[in-house]
Coordinates of N, CA and C and ligand atoms in Angstrom, one line a residue:
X1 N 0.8 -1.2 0.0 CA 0.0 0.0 0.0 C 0.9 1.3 0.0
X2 N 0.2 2.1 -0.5 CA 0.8 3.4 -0.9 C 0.7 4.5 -0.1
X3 N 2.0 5.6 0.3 CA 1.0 6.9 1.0 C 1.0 7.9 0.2
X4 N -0.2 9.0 0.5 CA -0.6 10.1 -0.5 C -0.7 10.9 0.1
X5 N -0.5 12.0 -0.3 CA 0.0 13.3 -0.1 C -1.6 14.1 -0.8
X6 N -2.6 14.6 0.1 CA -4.0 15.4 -0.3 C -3.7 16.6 -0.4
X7 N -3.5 17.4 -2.1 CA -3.2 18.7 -1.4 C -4.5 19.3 -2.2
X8 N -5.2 20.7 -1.2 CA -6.2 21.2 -1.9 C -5.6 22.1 -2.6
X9 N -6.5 22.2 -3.8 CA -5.4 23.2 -5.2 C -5.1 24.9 -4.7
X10 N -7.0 25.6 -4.1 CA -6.7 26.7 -4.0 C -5.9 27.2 -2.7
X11 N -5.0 28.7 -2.7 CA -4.2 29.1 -1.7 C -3.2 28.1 -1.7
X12 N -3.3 26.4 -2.0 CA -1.6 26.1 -2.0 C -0.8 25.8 -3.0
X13 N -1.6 25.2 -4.0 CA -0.7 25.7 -5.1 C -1.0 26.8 -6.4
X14 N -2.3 27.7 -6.2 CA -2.4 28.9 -7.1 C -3.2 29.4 -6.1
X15 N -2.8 30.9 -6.3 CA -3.2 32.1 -5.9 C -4.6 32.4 -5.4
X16 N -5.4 32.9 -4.6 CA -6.9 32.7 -4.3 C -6.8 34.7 -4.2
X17 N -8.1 35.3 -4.0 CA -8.2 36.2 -3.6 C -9.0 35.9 -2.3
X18 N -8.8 36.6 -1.4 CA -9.2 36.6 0.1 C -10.5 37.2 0.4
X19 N -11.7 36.2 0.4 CA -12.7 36.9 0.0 C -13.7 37.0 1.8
X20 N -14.7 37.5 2.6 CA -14.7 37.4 3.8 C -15.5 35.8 4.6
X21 N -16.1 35.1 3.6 CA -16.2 34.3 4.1 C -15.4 32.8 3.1
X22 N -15.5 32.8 1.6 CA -14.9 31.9 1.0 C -13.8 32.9 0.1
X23 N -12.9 31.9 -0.1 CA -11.6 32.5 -0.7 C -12.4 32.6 -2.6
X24 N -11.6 33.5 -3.2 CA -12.2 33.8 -4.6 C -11.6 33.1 -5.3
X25 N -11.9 31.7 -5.8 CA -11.0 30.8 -7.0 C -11.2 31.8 -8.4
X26 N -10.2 31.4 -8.9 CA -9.7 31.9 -9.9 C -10.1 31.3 -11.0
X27 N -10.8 31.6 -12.7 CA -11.5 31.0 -13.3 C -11.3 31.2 -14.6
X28 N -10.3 31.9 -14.8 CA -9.7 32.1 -16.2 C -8.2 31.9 -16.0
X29 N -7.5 31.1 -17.2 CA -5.8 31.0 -17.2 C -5.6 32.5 -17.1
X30 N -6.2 33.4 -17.6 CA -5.1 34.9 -17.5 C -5.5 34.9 -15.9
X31 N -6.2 34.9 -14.9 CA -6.4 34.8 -13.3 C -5.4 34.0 -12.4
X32 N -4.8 32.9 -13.2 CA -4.4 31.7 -12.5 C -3.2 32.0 -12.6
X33 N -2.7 31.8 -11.6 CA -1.3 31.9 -10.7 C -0.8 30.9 -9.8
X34 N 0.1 30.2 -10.3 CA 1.0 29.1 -9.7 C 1.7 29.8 -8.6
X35 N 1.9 29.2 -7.5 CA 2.6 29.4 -6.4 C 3.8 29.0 -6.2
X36 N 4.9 29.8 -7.0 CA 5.8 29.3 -6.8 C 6.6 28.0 -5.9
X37 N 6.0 29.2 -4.7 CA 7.0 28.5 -3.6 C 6.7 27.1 -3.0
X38 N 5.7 26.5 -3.7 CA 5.0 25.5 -3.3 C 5.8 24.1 -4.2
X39 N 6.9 24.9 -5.3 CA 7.4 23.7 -5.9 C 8.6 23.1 -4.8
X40 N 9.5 23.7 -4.3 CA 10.0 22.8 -3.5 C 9.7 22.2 -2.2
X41 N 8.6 22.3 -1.4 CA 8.1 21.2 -0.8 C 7.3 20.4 -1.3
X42 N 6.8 20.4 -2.2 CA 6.3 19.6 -3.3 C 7.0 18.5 -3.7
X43 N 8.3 18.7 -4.0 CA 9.5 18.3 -4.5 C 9.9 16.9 -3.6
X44 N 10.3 18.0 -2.3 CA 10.3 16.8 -1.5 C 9.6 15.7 -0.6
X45 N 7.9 16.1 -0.9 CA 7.0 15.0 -0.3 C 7.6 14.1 -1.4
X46 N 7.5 14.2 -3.0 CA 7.7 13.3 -3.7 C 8.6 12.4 -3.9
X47 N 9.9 13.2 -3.5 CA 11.0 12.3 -2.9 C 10.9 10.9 -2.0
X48 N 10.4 11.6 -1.0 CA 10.3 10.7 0.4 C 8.9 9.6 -0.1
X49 N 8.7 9.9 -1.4 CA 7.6 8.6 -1.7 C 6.4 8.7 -2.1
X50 N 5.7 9.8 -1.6 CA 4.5 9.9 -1.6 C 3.8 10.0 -3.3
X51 N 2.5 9.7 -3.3 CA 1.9 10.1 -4.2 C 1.3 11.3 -3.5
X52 N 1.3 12.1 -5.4 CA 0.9 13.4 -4.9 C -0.6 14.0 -5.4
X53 N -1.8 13.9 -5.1 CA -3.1 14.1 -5.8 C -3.1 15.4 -5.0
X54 N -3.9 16.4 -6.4 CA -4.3 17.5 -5.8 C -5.8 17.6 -5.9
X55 N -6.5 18.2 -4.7 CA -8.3 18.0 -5.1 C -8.4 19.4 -4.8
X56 N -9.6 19.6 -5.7 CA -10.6 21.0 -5.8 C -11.9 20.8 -6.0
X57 N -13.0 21.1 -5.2 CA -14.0 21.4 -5.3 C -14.3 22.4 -6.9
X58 N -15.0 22.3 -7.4 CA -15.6 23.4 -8.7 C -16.6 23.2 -9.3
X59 N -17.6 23.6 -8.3 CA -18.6 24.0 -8.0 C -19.7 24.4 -9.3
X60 N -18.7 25.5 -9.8 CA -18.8 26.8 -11.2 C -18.9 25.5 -12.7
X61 N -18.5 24.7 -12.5 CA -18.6 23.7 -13.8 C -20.5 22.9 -14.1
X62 N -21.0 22.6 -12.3 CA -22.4 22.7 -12.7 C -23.0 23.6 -12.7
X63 N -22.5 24.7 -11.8 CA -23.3 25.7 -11.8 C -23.4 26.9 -13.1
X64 N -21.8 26.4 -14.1 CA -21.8 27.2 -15.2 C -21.3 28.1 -15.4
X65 N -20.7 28.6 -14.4 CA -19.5 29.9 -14.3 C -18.4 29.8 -14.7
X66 N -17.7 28.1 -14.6 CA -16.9 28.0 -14.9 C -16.9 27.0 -16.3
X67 N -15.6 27.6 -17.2 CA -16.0 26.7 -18.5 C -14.9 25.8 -18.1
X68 N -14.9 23.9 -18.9 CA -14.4 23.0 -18.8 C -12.9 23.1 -18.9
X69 N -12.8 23.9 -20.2 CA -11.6 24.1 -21.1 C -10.9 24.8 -20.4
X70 N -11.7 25.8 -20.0 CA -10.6 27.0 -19.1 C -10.0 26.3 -17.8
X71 N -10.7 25.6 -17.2 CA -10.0 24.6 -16.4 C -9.3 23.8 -16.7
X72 N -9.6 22.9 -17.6 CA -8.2 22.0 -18.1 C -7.1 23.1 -18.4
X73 N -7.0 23.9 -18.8 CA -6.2 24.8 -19.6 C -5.5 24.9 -17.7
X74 N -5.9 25.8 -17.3 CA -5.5 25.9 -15.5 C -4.9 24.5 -15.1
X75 N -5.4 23.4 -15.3 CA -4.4 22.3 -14.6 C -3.6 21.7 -15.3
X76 N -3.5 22.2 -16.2 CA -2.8 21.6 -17.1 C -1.4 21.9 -17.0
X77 N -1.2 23.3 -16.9 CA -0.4 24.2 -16.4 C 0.0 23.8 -14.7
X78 N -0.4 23.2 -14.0 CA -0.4 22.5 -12.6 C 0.5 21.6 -12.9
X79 N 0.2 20.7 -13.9 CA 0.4 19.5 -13.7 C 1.9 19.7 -14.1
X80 N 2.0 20.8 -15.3 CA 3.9 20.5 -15.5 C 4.4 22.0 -14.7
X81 N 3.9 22.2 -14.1 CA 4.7 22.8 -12.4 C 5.3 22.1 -11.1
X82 N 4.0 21.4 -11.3 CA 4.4 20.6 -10.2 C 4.3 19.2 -10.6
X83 N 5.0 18.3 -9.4 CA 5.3 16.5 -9.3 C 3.8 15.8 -9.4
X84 N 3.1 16.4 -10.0 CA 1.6 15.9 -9.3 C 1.0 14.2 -10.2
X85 N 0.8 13.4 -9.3 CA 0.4 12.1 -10.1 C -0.8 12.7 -10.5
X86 N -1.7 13.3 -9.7 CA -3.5 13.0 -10.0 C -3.8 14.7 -9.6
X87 N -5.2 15.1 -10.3 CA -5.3 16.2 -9.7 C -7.0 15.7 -9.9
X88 N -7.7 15.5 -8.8 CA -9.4 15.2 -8.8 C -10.2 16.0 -8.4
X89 N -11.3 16.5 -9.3 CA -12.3 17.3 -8.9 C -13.9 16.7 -8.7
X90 N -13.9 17.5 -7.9 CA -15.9 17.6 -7.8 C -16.3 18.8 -8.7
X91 N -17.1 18.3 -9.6 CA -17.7 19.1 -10.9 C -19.1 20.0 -9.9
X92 N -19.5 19.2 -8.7 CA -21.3 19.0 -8.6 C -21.5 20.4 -7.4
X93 N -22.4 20.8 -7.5 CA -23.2 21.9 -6.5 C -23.2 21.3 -5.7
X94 N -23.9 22.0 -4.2 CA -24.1 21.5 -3.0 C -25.6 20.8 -3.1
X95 N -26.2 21.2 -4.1 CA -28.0 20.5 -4.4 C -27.7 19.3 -4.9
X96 N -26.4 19.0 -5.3 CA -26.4 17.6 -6.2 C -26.3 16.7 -5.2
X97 N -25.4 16.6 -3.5 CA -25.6 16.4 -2.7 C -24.6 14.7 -3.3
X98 N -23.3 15.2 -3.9 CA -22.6 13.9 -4.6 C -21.7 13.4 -3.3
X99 N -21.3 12.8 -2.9 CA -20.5 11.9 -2.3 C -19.0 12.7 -2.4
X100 N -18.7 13.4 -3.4 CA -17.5 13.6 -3.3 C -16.9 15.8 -3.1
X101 N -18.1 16.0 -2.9 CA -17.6 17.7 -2.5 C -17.2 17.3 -1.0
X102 N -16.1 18.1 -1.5 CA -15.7 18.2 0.2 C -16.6 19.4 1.2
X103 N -16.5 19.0 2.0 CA -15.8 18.2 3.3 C -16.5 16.7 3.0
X104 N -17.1 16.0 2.6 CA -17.3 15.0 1.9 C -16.0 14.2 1.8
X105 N -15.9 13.0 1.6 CA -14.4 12.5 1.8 C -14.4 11.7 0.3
X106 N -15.4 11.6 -0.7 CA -15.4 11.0 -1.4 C -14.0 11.1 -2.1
X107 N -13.4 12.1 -2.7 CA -12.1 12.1 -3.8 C -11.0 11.7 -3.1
X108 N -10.8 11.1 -1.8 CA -10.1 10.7 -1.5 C -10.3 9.3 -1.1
X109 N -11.4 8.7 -1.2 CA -11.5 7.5 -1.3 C -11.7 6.6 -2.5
X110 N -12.1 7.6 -3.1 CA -11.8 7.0 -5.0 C -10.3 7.2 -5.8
X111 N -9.4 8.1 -5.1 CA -7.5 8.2 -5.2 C -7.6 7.0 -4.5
X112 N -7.5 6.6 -3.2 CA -7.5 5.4 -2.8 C -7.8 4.4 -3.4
X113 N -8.4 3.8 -3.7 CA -9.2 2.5 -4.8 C -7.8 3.0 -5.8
X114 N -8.1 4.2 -7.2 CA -7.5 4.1 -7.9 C -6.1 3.6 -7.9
X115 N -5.3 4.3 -6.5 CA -4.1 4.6 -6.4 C -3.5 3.3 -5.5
X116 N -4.1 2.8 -5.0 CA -4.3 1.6 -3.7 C -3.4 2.1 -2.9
X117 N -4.0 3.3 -2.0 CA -3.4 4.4 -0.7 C -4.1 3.7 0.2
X118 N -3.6 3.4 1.1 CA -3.7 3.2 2.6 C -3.7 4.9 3.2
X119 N -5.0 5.1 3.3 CA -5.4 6.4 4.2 C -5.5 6.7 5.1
X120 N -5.3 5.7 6.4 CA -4.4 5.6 7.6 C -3.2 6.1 7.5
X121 N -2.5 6.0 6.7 CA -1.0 6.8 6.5 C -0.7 7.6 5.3
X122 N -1.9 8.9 5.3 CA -1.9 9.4 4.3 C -2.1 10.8 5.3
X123 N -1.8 12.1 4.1 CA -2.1 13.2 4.7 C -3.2 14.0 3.8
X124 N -3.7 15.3 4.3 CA -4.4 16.4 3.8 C -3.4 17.5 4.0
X125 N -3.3 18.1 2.6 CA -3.0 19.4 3.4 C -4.0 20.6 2.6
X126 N -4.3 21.3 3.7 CA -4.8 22.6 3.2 C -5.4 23.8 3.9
X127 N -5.7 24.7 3.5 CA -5.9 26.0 4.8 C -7.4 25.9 4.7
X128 N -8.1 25.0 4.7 CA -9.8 25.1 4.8 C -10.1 23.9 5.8
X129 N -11.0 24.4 6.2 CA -11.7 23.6 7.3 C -12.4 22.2 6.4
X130 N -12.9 21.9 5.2 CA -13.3 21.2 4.6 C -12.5 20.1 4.0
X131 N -11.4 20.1 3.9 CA -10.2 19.5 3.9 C -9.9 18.5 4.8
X132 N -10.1 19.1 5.7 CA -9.6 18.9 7.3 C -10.7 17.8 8.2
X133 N -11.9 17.8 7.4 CA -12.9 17.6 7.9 C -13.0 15.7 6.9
X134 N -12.7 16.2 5.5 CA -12.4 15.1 4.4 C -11.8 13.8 5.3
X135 N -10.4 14.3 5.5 CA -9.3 14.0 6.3 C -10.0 13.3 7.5
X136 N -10.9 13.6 8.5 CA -11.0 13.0 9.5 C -12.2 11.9 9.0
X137 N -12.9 12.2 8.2 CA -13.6 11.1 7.3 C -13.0 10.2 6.9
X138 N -12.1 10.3 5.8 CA -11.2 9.3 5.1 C -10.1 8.3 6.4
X139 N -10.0 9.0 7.5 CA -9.1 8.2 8.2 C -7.2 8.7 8.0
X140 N -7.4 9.8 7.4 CA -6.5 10.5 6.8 C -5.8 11.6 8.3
X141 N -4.2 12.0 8.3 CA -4.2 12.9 8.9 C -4.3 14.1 8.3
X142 N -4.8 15.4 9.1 CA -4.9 17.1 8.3 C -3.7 17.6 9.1
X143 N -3.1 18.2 7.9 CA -2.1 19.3 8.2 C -2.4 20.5 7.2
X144 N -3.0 21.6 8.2 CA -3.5 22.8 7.8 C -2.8 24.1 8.0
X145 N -2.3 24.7 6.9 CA -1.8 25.9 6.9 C -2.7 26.8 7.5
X146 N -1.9 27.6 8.5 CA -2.6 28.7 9.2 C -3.4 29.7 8.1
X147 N -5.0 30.1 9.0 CA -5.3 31.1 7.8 C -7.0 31.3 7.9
X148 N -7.6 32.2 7.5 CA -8.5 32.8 8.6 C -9.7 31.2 7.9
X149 N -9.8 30.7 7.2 CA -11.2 29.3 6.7 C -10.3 28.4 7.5
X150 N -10.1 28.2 8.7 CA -9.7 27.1 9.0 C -11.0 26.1 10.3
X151 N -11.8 27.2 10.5 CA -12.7 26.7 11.2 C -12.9 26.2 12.7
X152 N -13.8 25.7 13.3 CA -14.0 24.6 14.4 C -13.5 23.4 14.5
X153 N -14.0 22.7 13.2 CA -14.0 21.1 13.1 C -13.2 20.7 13.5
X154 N -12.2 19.5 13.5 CA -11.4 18.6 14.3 C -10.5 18.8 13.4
X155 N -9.3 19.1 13.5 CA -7.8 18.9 12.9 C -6.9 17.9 13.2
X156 N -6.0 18.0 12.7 CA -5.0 17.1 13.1 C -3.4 18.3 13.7
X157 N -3.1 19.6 12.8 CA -2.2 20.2 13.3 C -2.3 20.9 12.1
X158 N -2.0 22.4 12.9 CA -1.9 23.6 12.1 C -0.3 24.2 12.0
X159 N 0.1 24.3 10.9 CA 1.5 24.6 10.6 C 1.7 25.9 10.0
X160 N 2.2 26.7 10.1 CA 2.6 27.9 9.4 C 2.7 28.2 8.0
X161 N 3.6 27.1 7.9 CA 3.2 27.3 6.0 C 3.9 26.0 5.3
X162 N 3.9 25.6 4.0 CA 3.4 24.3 3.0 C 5.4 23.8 3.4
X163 N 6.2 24.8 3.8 CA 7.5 24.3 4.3 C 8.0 23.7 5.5
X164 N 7.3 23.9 6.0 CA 7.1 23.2 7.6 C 6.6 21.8 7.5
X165 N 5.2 22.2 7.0 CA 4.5 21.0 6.5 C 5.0 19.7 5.9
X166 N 6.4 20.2 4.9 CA 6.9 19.6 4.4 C 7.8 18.6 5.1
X167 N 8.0 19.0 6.0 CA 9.2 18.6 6.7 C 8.8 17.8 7.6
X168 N 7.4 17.9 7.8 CA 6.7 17.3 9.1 C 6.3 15.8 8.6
X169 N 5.7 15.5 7.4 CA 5.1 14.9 7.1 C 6.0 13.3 7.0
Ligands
ZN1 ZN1 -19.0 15.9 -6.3

């Protein structure tokens, strides 16, 4: 069995705008901004082994705000930045009520099947409380960048930032 590395795409590896209750994803390639500094701890989860899946909620694809293309076009650009084996999305609204929007744990239990991860020795990382929540669903630990969506729910440890993280994991 395998360990995987959950990272949520917005705020850790491209740019979000800081919005007061949800962060503002970004929805056109001229918007989308890679995070630099996220390629070398990136670097070295993949070293030390891990598989690397990135997951994002996108919402905007049923709801229609967001177009397909312009997203692939966005991860596409993800994918040769960074080490990333998988990058999985939820297409569905909160009305569709799918199994896999997070805090829902579903896209990490379908990386698992695909990937054959043992999610007992897997991580989350990300600065939202829905992640975090995934994570304690899945059987997964959360390691959450400090940051005002980090919420109530149950954590596992809050780290300063995706370098730390790195080092911890
Ligand atoms: Zn879904």
């Amino acid at each position: 069995m395998k360990r995987a590395v959950f990272i949520e795409r917005d705020a850790i590896l491209n740019e979000v705008r800081p919005g007061p209750k949800h962060q503002i994803t970004p929805l056109t390639l001229e918007e989308f901004k890679v995070k630099r500094e996220a390629k070398e701890p990136l670097a070295k989860l993949k070293a030390a082994g891990f598989i690397l899946v990135a997951t994002t909620n996108q919402p905007g694809l049923s709801r229609g705000y967001q177009s397909r293309r312009e997203l692939d076009r966005m991860h596409e650009l993800l994918r040769r930045f960074f080490p990333l084996d998988d990058l999985m999305i939820c297409p569905h609204d909160e009305s569709d009520h799918c199994p896999c929007r997070k805090p829902r744990p579903g896209l990490l239990i379908e990386a698992a099947f695909k990937w054959h991860l043992s999610l007992d020795h897997s991580y989350v990382i990300s600065d939202k409380w829905q992640d975090a929540e995934a994570a304690r669903t899945a059987g997964c630990t959360s390691l959450l960048v400090d940051s005002p969506y980090i919420g109530q729910v149950h954590h596992d440890f809050v780290l300063p930032n995706l370098d730390v993280i790195a080092e911890f994991a």
